[in-house]
Amino acid sequence: MATSVSVETLNPKVLRCEYAVRGEIAIHAQHLLQQLERQPGSLPFDEVLFCNIGNPQSFGLKPITFFREVLALCDHPNLLDQEETKSLFSTDAITRAKKILARIPGRATGAYSHSQGIKGLRDEIAAGIASRDGFPANADDIFLTNGASPGVHMMMQLLIRNGRDGIMCPIPQYSLYSASIALHGGALVPYYLDESSGWGLEISELKRQLEDARSKGIAVRALVVSILEILLGRLVSMFSFVLKKDPVSKREIRCNSLRSEKELKKVYQENIYVTNKKFNSFKKIVRSMGYNGDDLRLVSFQSVSKGYYGECGKRGGYMEVTGFSTTVREQLYKIASVNLCSNITGQILSSLVMNPPKAGDASYDLYEAEKDSILESLARRAKAMAFAFNGIDGITCNKTEGAMYLFPRIHLPQKAIETASAVNKAPDVFYARRLLDTTGIVVTPGSGFGQVAGTWHLRFTILPPEEKIPSIISRFREFHEEFMAQYRD
Amino acid sequence: MQMLNAIIRSDRDGILVPVPQYPLYSAAISLFGGSLVPYYLEEEANWGLDFANIRQTVTEARSKGITVRAMVIINPGNPTGQCLSEGTIRELLSFCYRENLVLLADEVYQQNIYQDERPFISARKVLFDMGPPTSREVQLVSFHTVSKGYWGECGQRGGYFEMTNLPPKTVDEIYKVASIALSPNVPGQIFMGLMVNPPKPGDISYMKYAAESKAILESLRRRAHIMTDGFNNCRNVVCNFTEGAMYSFPQIRLPQRAIDAAQSAGKAADVFYCLKLLEATGISTVPGSGFGQKEGVFHLRTTILPAEEDMPAIMSSFKKFNDSFMDQYDGYGGGGSSYSRM
């Protein structure tokens, strides 16, 4: 009997989409991990080192004490009535938990909430945004989501009508965007960041790609920007570029507007490692230039998965949606409501991240100490790894000013490229697979993020524990030198 | 949603969905650009399935160029609450086998059963009991959640789906899409683990756990009865018993004058009734049109979740409103026995 559901009869958009971060290399790494567990010693390495995913707590990052205390108390409110609790939990965590529960209908973290998230928590987040940026934020503009990704998907779903709707994405990009665009049947319009100037953004490149897309009949609907790839100066000129692009049309998205919306991913706002630069949210810059809500449709995404808190597994985050009309917002709300609401633990965490302990609070000193220690360690690791990569022949690596990754470029010899081609693999996938099989180090090949044609990269996280970094570098260096010797032209 | 997105290629792909249905299905099918092929549950037969009717529906859809890909079954039903017998599930599986459909078995209310004649039996168990070739060929996806049952942890967003007889390459594609979301939230996963593996006799927490869960389920069963009887006690209202799930779905036989008034107000008749009910009593319900119903037949969905001690007052408040509504719009006052059925 012919099967109803098989690869031949699946949705072609599903077949087309790719997500390299958990792709071929990551899958193979899981097999090797299981093999090591079943037969220790059967591989040329004794541990698999996952340097492919920004998953800090899996590498031993400890969660922020204050955050976990509040979550525990909220999930088991009986604790708040017990005497012993005062000796186990800090007083401000107890106060905060009570305050949060008072804002949840029925004080139940197990109940569905409003589809945009609990109102009281959104109020706190809006206040946190306002105090960070110096410009007001509105709780009604906030949609709490399971991580930042669902917000991105919602926007893609809203914006992409067919294959001729294009979304501009930076290359390299976090593969969520390409995957989401493919899943929703749209067109990805790439704009290339300039590796030689530290992954800088050139406005001329944006313009060129925009014109090119339009000449092919693509209606460019939105521009994706990942804040840490932009320096302040370039940001300002890019913004002017966006405003001047088109005759200003005040019509709705659904009525075929020509205006480009902006989607901005800011999830790494707390991971800044260079002292001369500070995080400035896109919205802050836009408002400080004098542009109010109506001038620009801006969606900003944040997540609890990164920063110094690294609570990836809780799936918390939000998007702040400004500049859209009420009718469009109703549609967005409608889509959000199909999934009822995001998980409450994640919602609470988002409110804690945007309103952490302040000077004078009982937990403040510990909180600051934990936070500083984590960020300083990440900065050291970022520096050490970039420096080490640059010291290896055939590898160049831009410093990372923020986030959790390095993106070294591997200058592969022609022979390696040909060998890869012969086995039908992209050269960086071929390299990454060899690296994994030889050393147990798991990275994500650059092809998953996009790169200038003919260049090859690997995405390496800076998350392994500091003590392990020297041995990772030396194992990598040894492998690389052997690989290059084998495929030398 | 992941499964429907994987299956639906275009608007020529049809998904069989029960009417009345939980509107996630209609919303998802619409979002993914497919076609909803409705099959009507028979209210007079306790919301049962009529296979002759279903076969007819499939034939008609095919004649319009629709490829029917999958069949959704909700057991216990939402909003209807009916629990399927083993025989019915077997018939369903044979039907899917013959018609080459993947069965999507929404079994999220499997722990909310309020009668003893038809305890819950999973589609998967029945499938395997049927033996080959059916057990090897029929494709089945079964859904569960931590949101219902006696634990009701809706806010945690925990759940799972289990695939049976889907080819490995298809599973890989589904895995690929799942991996874009990285992972489900860990607390939800933990809750899931606890739900399927709760304290056992002898465990320290067992007594407390057993007492808590039993009390909740027994209370829900009593509330199911209170509500059903309360509705059936009202003029022009007939209500099937809530055999499972969490809802009551009474049929309101609206007089023609009420239907006309609704039309003048620009509202569907059941929306009109529910708005009036809300304004008069503060009772917020969902009009039956949200779930689908036969033409000219009206319902509302209410949950059976209000506290047991509040139930009598709620039902009497409803009765008072309904009496005055019927007085207003049903010219014959006292017409029709409140127990008459369609």
CSV table of C-alpha atoms in Angstrom, one decimal, chain B residues 48-333:
chain,number,residue,atom,x,y,z
B,48,GLY,CA,-20.9,9.6,17.3
B,49,LEU,CA,-19.2,9.0,14.0
B,50,ASP,CA,-21.2,8.1,10.9
B,51,PHE,CA,-18.9,6.2,8.6
B,52,ALA,CA,-21.2,6.2,5.7
B,53,ASN,CA,-21.3,9.9,5.9
B,54,ILE,CA,-17.6,10.2,6.3
B,55,ARG,CA,-17.0,8.1,3.2
B,56,GLN,CA,-19.4,10.2,1.3
B,57,THR,CA,-17.5,13.4,2.4
B,58,VAL,CA,-14.2,11.9,1.2
B,59,THR,CA,-15.7,11.0,-2.1
B,60,GLU,CA,-17.1,14.5,-2.6
B,61,ALA,CA,-13.8,16.1,-1.7
B,62,ARG,CA,-11.9,13.9,-4.1
B,63,SER,CA,-14.4,14.7,-6.9
B,64,LYS,CA,-13.4,18.4,-6.4
B,65,GLY,CA,-9.7,17.5,-6.9
B,66,ILE,CA,-8.8,17.5,-3.2
B,67,THR,CA,-6.3,14.8,-2.1
B,68,VAL,CA,-7.4,13.9,1.4
B,69,ARG,CA,-4.2,13.3,3.3
B,70,ALA,CA,-5.1,13.0,7.0
B,71,MET,CA,-7.9,12.5,9.5
B,72,VAL,CA,-8.1,14.3,12.8
B,73,ILE,CA,-9.8,12.5,15.7
B,74,ILE,CA,-10.2,14.1,19.1
B,75,ASN,CA,-10.8,11.5,21.8
B,76,PRO,CA,-12.3,12.5,24.3
B,77,GLY,CA,-13.8,15.2,22.1
B,78,ASN,CA,-13.5,18.9,22.3
B,79,PRO,CA,-16.0,20.6,22.7
B,80,THR,CA,-18.2,17.5,22.6
B,81,GLY,CA,-16.6,15.3,25.2
B,82,GLN,CA,-17.6,11.9,23.7
B,83,CYS,CA,-15.4,9.0,24.4
B,84,LEU,CA,-14.8,6.5,21.6
B,85,SER,CA,-15.4,2.8,22.0
B,86,GLU,CA,-12.7,0.3,21.0
B,87,GLY,CA,-15.0,-0.8,18.1
B,88,THR,CA,-15.2,2.8,16.8
B,89,ILE,CA,-11.4,3.2,16.9
B,90,ARG,CA,-10.9,0.0,15.0
B,91,GLU,CA,-13.3,1.2,12.4
B,92,LEU,CA,-11.4,4.4,12.2
B,93,LEU,CA,-8.1,2.7,11.7
B,94,SER,CA,-9.6,0.4,9.1
B,95,PHE,CA,-11.0,3.4,7.3
B,96,CYS,CA,-7.6,5.1,7.3
B,97,TYR,CA,-6.0,2.0,6.1
B,98,ARG,CA,-8.3,1.7,3.1
B,99,GLU,CA,-8.3,5.4,2.3
B,100,ASN,CA,-4.5,5.9,2.8
B,101,LEU,CA,-4.9,8.6,5.4
B,102,VAL,CA,-2.6,9.4,8.3
B,103,LEU,CA,-4.6,9.4,11.6
B,104,LEU,CA,-3.9,12.4,13.8
B,105,ALA,CA,-5.1,11.3,17.2
B,106,ASP,CA,-5.6,14.2,19.6
B,107,GLU,CA,-5.8,12.4,22.9
B,108,VAL,CA,-5.0,15.3,25.3
B,109,TYR,CA,-8.0,14.7,27.5
B,110,GLN,CA,-7.3,11.0,28.0
B,111,GLN,CA,-7.2,11.4,31.7
B,112,ASN,CA,-10.5,13.3,31.9
B,113,ILE,CA,-13.0,10.5,31.7
B,114,TYR,CA,-16.4,10.8,33.6
B,115,GLN,CA,-18.2,7.6,32.7
B,116,ASP,CA,-17.2,3.9,33.1
B,117,GLU,CA,-18.8,2.4,30.0
B,118,ARG,CA,-16.0,3.6,27.7
B,119,PRO,CA,-12.7,4.0,29.4
B,120,PHE,CA,-10.0,5.6,27.4
B,121,ILE,CA,-8.1,3.4,25.0
B,122,SER,CA,-5.4,4.8,22.8
B,123,ALA,CA,-5.5,4.6,19.1
B,124,ARG,CA,-2.0,3.2,19.2
B,125,LYS,CA,-3.0,0.3,21.4
B,126,VAL,CA,-6.0,-0.6,19.2
B,127,LEU,CA,-3.7,-0.3,16.1
B,128,PHE,CA,-1.2,-2.8,17.5
B,129,ASP,CA,-4.0,-5.1,18.7
B,130,MET,CA,-5.3,-5.2,15.2
B,131,GLY,CA,-2.2,-6.9,14.0
B,132,PRO,CA,-0.6,-6.8,10.5
B,133,PRO,CA,-1.1,-5.6,7.9
B,134,THR,CA,-3.1,-2.7,9.5
B,135,SER,CA,-0.7,-2.4,12.4
B,136,ARG,CA,2.3,-2.1,10.1
B,137,GLU,CA,0.8,0.2,7.5
B,138,VAL,CA,-1.5,2.7,9.1
B,139,GLN,CA,0.4,5.9,9.9
B,140,LEU,CA,-0.6,7.4,13.2
B,141,VAL,CA,0.5,10.5,15.2
B,142,SER,CA,-0.7,10.7,18.8
B,143,PHE,CA,-0.8,13.9,20.8
B,144,HIS,CA,-0.7,14.4,24.6
B,145,THR,CA,-0.1,17.3,26.9
B,146,VAL,CA,0.5,18.4,30.5
B,147,SER,CA,-2.2,21.1,30.2
B,148,LYS,CA,-5.3,18.9,30.9
B,149,GLY,CA,-6.0,15.7,33.0
B,150,TYR,CA,-5.9,16.3,36.7
B,151,TRP,CA,-2.6,18.3,36.6
B,152,GLY,CA,-3.8,21.1,34.3
B,153,GLU,CA,-0.4,22.7,33.9
B,154,CYS,CA,-1.4,24.8,30.9
B,155,GLY,CA,1.1,27.5,31.5
B,156,GLN,CA,4.1,25.2,31.3
B,157,ARG,CA,3.5,24.4,27.7
B,158,GLY,CA,4.5,20.8,27.8
B,159,GLY,CA,3.4,18.1,25.5
B,160,TYR,CA,4.5,15.4,23.1
B,161,PHE,CA,3.6,13.7,19.9
B,162,GLU,CA,4.4,10.1,19.1
B,163,MET,CA,4.8,8.9,15.5
B,164,THR,CA,3.9,5.3,14.5
B,165,ASN,CA,4.8,3.9,11.1
B,166,LEU,CA,6.2,7.1,9.6
B,167,PRO,CA,9.2,6.4,7.4
B,168,PRO,CA,12.6,7.3,8.7
B,169,LYS,CA,13.3,10.0,6.1
B,170,THR,CA,10.0,11.7,7.0
B,171,VAL,CA,10.9,11.6,10.7
B,172,ASP,CA,14.3,13.2,9.8
B,173,GLU,CA,12.5,16.1,8.1
B,174,ILE,CA,10.2,16.5,11.1
B,175,TYR,CA,13.2,16.5,13.3
B,176,LYS,CA,14.9,19.1,11.1
B,177,VAL,CA,11.9,21.5,11.5
B,178,ALA,CA,11.7,20.8,15.3
B,179,SER,CA,15.4,21.6,15.6
B,180,ILE,CA,14.9,25.1,14.3
B,181,ALA,CA,13.1,25.8,17.6
B,182,LEU,CA,16.1,24.2,19.3
B,183,SER,CA,14.3,22.5,22.1
B,184,PRO,CA,11.0,22.5,24.0
B,185,ASN,CA,11.2,24.2,27.3
B,186,VAL,CA,12.8,22.1,30.0
B,187,PRO,CA,10.4,22.6,32.8
B,188,GLY,CA,7.6,21.4,30.4
B,189,GLN,CA,9.7,18.3,29.6
B,190,ILE,CA,10.2,17.6,33.3
B,191,PHE,CA,6.4,18.0,33.9
B,192,MET,CA,5.8,15.6,31.1
B,193,GLY,CA,8.1,13.0,32.7
B,194,LEU,CA,6.3,13.4,36.0
B,195,MET,CA,2.9,13.1,34.4
B,196,VAL,CA,3.6,9.8,32.7
B,197,ASN,CA,5.5,8.4,35.7
B,198,PRO,CA,3.9,9.7,38.8
B,199,PRO,CA,4.5,8.5,42.4
B,200,LYS,CA,3.8,4.7,42.8
B,201,PRO,CA,2.3,2.9,45.8
B,202,GLY,CA,5.0,2.8,48.4
B,203,ASP,CA,6.6,6.1,47.4
B,204,ILE,CA,6.5,8.7,50.1
B,205,SER,CA,4.4,11.2,48.1
B,206,TYR,CA,2.1,8.5,46.8
B,207,MET,CA,-0.7,8.9,49.3
B,208,LYS,CA,-0.9,12.7,48.9
B,209,TYR,CA,-0.6,12.4,45.1
B,210,ALA,CA,-3.4,9.8,44.9
B,211,ALA,CA,-5.7,11.8,47.2
B,212,GLU,CA,-5.1,15.0,45.3
B,213,SER,CA,-5.6,13.5,41.8
B,214,LYS,CA,-8.6,11.4,42.9
B,215,ALA,CA,-10.3,14.4,44.5
B,216,ILE,CA,-9.9,16.5,41.3
B,217,LEU,CA,-11.2,13.8,39.0
B,218,GLU,CA,-14.2,12.9,41.2
B,219,SER,CA,-15.1,16.6,41.5
B,220,LEU,CA,-14.9,17.0,37.7
B,221,ARG,CA,-17.1,14.1,37.2
B,222,ARG,CA,-19.7,15.5,39.6
B,223,ARG,CA,-19.5,18.9,37.9
B,224,ALA,CA,-20.0,17.2,34.5
B,225,HIS,CA,-23.3,15.9,35.9
B,226,ILE,CA,-24.4,19.1,37.5
B,227,MET,CA,-23.9,21.0,34.3
B,228,THR,CA,-25.5,18.5,32.0
B,229,ASP,CA,-28.5,18.1,34.2
B,230,GLY,CA,-28.7,21.9,34.8
B,231,PHE,CA,-28.8,22.6,31.1
B,232,ASN,CA,-31.3,19.8,30.4
B,233,ASN,CA,-33.5,21.5,32.9
B,234,CYS,CA,-33.8,24.6,30.9
B,235,ARG,CA,-36.3,25.5,28.3
B,236,ASN,CA,-35.2,24.8,24.7
B,237,VAL,CA,-31.9,23.5,25.8
B,238,VAL,CA,-30.7,19.9,25.2
B,239,CYS,CA,-27.3,18.8,26.3
B,240,ASN,CA,-25.4,15.6,25.8
B,241,PHE,CA,-23.6,14.3,28.8
B,242,THR,CA,-19.9,15.3,29.1
B,243,GLU,CA,-18.3,11.9,28.9
B,244,GLY,CA,-14.8,13.3,29.0
B,245,ALA,CA,-12.6,16.4,28.5
B,246,MET,CA,-13.6,19.7,30.2
B,247,TYR,CA,-16.5,21.2,28.4
B,248,SER,CA,-20.3,21.2,28.2
B,249,PHE,CA,-21.8,21.9,24.7
B,250,PRO,CA,-25.5,22.4,25.1
B,251,GLN,CA,-27.7,23.0,22.1
B,252,ILE,CA,-29.8,26.1,22.4
B,253,ARG,CA,-32.9,25.8,20.2
B,254,LEU,CA,-33.3,29.5,19.4
B,255,PRO,CA,-36.7,30.7,18.5
B,256,GLN,CA,-37.1,32.3,15.0
B,257,ARG,CA,-37.6,35.8,16.5
B,258,ALA,CA,-34.2,35.5,18.3
B,259,ILE,CA,-32.5,34.5,15.1
B,260,ASP,CA,-34.1,37.5,13.4
B,261,ALA,CA,-33.0,39.8,16.1
B,262,ALA,CA,-29.5,38.5,15.9
B,263,GLN,CA,-29.4,39.1,12.2
B,264,SER,CA,-30.6,42.7,12.6
B,265,ALA,CA,-27.8,43.2,15.1
B,266,GLY,CA,-25.4,41.8,12.5
B,267,LYS,CA,-24.4,38.8,14.6
B,268,ALA,CA,-24.5,35.1,14.3
B,269,ALA,CA,-27.5,33.8,16.4
B,270,ASP,CA,-25.4,31.9,18.9
B,271,VAL,CA,-23.0,34.9,19.3
B,272,PHE,CA,-26.0,37.1,20.0
B,273,TYR,CA,-27.3,34.7,22.6
B,274,CYS,CA,-23.9,34.4,24.3
B,275,LEU,CA,-23.4,38.2,24.4
B,276,LYS,CA,-26.8,38.6,26.0
B,277,LEU,CA,-25.9,35.8,28.5
B,278,LEU,CA,-22.6,37.6,29.3
B,279,GLU,CA,-24.3,41.0,29.7
B,280,ALA,CA,-27.0,39.6,32.0
B,281,THR,CA,-25.0,37.2,34.2
B,282,GLY,CA,-21.3,37.7,33.7
B,283,ILE,CA,-21.0,34.1,32.4
B,284,SER,CA,-18.5,34.1,29.5
B,285,THR,CA,-18.9,31.2,27.0
B,286,VAL,CA,-17.8,30.5,23.5
B,287,PRO,CA,-20.5,30.5,20.8
B,288,GLY,CA,-20.8,27.2,19.0
B,289,SER,CA,-20.0,28.8,15.6
B,290,GLY,CA,-16.4,28.9,16.8
B,291,PHE,CA,-16.3,25.2,16.7
B,292,GLY,CA,-18.5,24.5,13.7
B,293,GLN,CA,-22.0,23.0,13.8
B,294,LYS,CA,-24.7,22.0,11.4
B,295,GLU,CA,-26.6,24.7,9.6
B,296,GLY,CA,-29.3,26.2,11.7
B,297,VAL,CA,-28.3,24.4,14.9
B,298,PHE,CA,-26.8,26.5,17.7
B,299,HIS,CA,-24.6,25.7,20.7
B,300,LEU,CA,-22.4,27.3,23.3
B,301,ARG,CA,-19.3,25.9,24.9
B,302,THR,CA,-18.7,26.3,28.6
B,303,THR,CA,-16.1,24.6,30.7
B,304,ILE,CA,-17.0,22.4,33.7
B,305,LEU,CA,-14.2,24.1,35.6
B,306,PRO,CA,-15.8,26.6,37.9
B,307,ALA,CA,-15.5,25.5,41.6
B,308,GLU,CA,-18.0,22.9,42.6
B,309,GLU,CA,-19.6,25.0,45.3
B,310,ASP,CA,-20.2,27.8,42.7
B,311,MET,CA,-21.9,25.5,40.2
B,312,PRO,CA,-25.5,25.5,41.5
B,313,ALA,CA,-25.5,29.3,41.6
B,314,ILE,CA,-24.1,29.4,38.0
B,315,MET,CA,-26.7,27.0,36.7
B,316,SER,CA,-29.5,28.8,38.3
B,317,SER,CA,-28.2,32.2,37.0
B,318,PHE,CA,-28.1,30.6,33.5
B,319,LYS,CA,-31.6,29.2,33.9
B,320,LYS,CA,-33.0,32.5,35.0
B,321,PHE,CA,-31.4,34.3,32.0
B,322,ASN,CA,-32.5,31.6,29.6
B,323,ASP,CA,-36.1,31.6,30.8
B,324,SER,CA,-36.3,35.4,30.4
B,325,PHE,CA,-34.6,35.2,26.9
B,326,MET,CA,-37.1,32.5,25.8
B,327,ASP,CA,-40.0,34.5,27.2
B,328,GLN,CA,-38.8,37.5,25.2
B,329,TYR,CA,-38.3,35.7,21.9
B,330,ASP,CA,-40.4,32.6,22.1
B,331,GLY,CA,-44.0,33.8,21.6
B,332,TYR,CA,-45.6,30.7,22.9
B,333,GLY,CA,-44.2,30.8,26.4
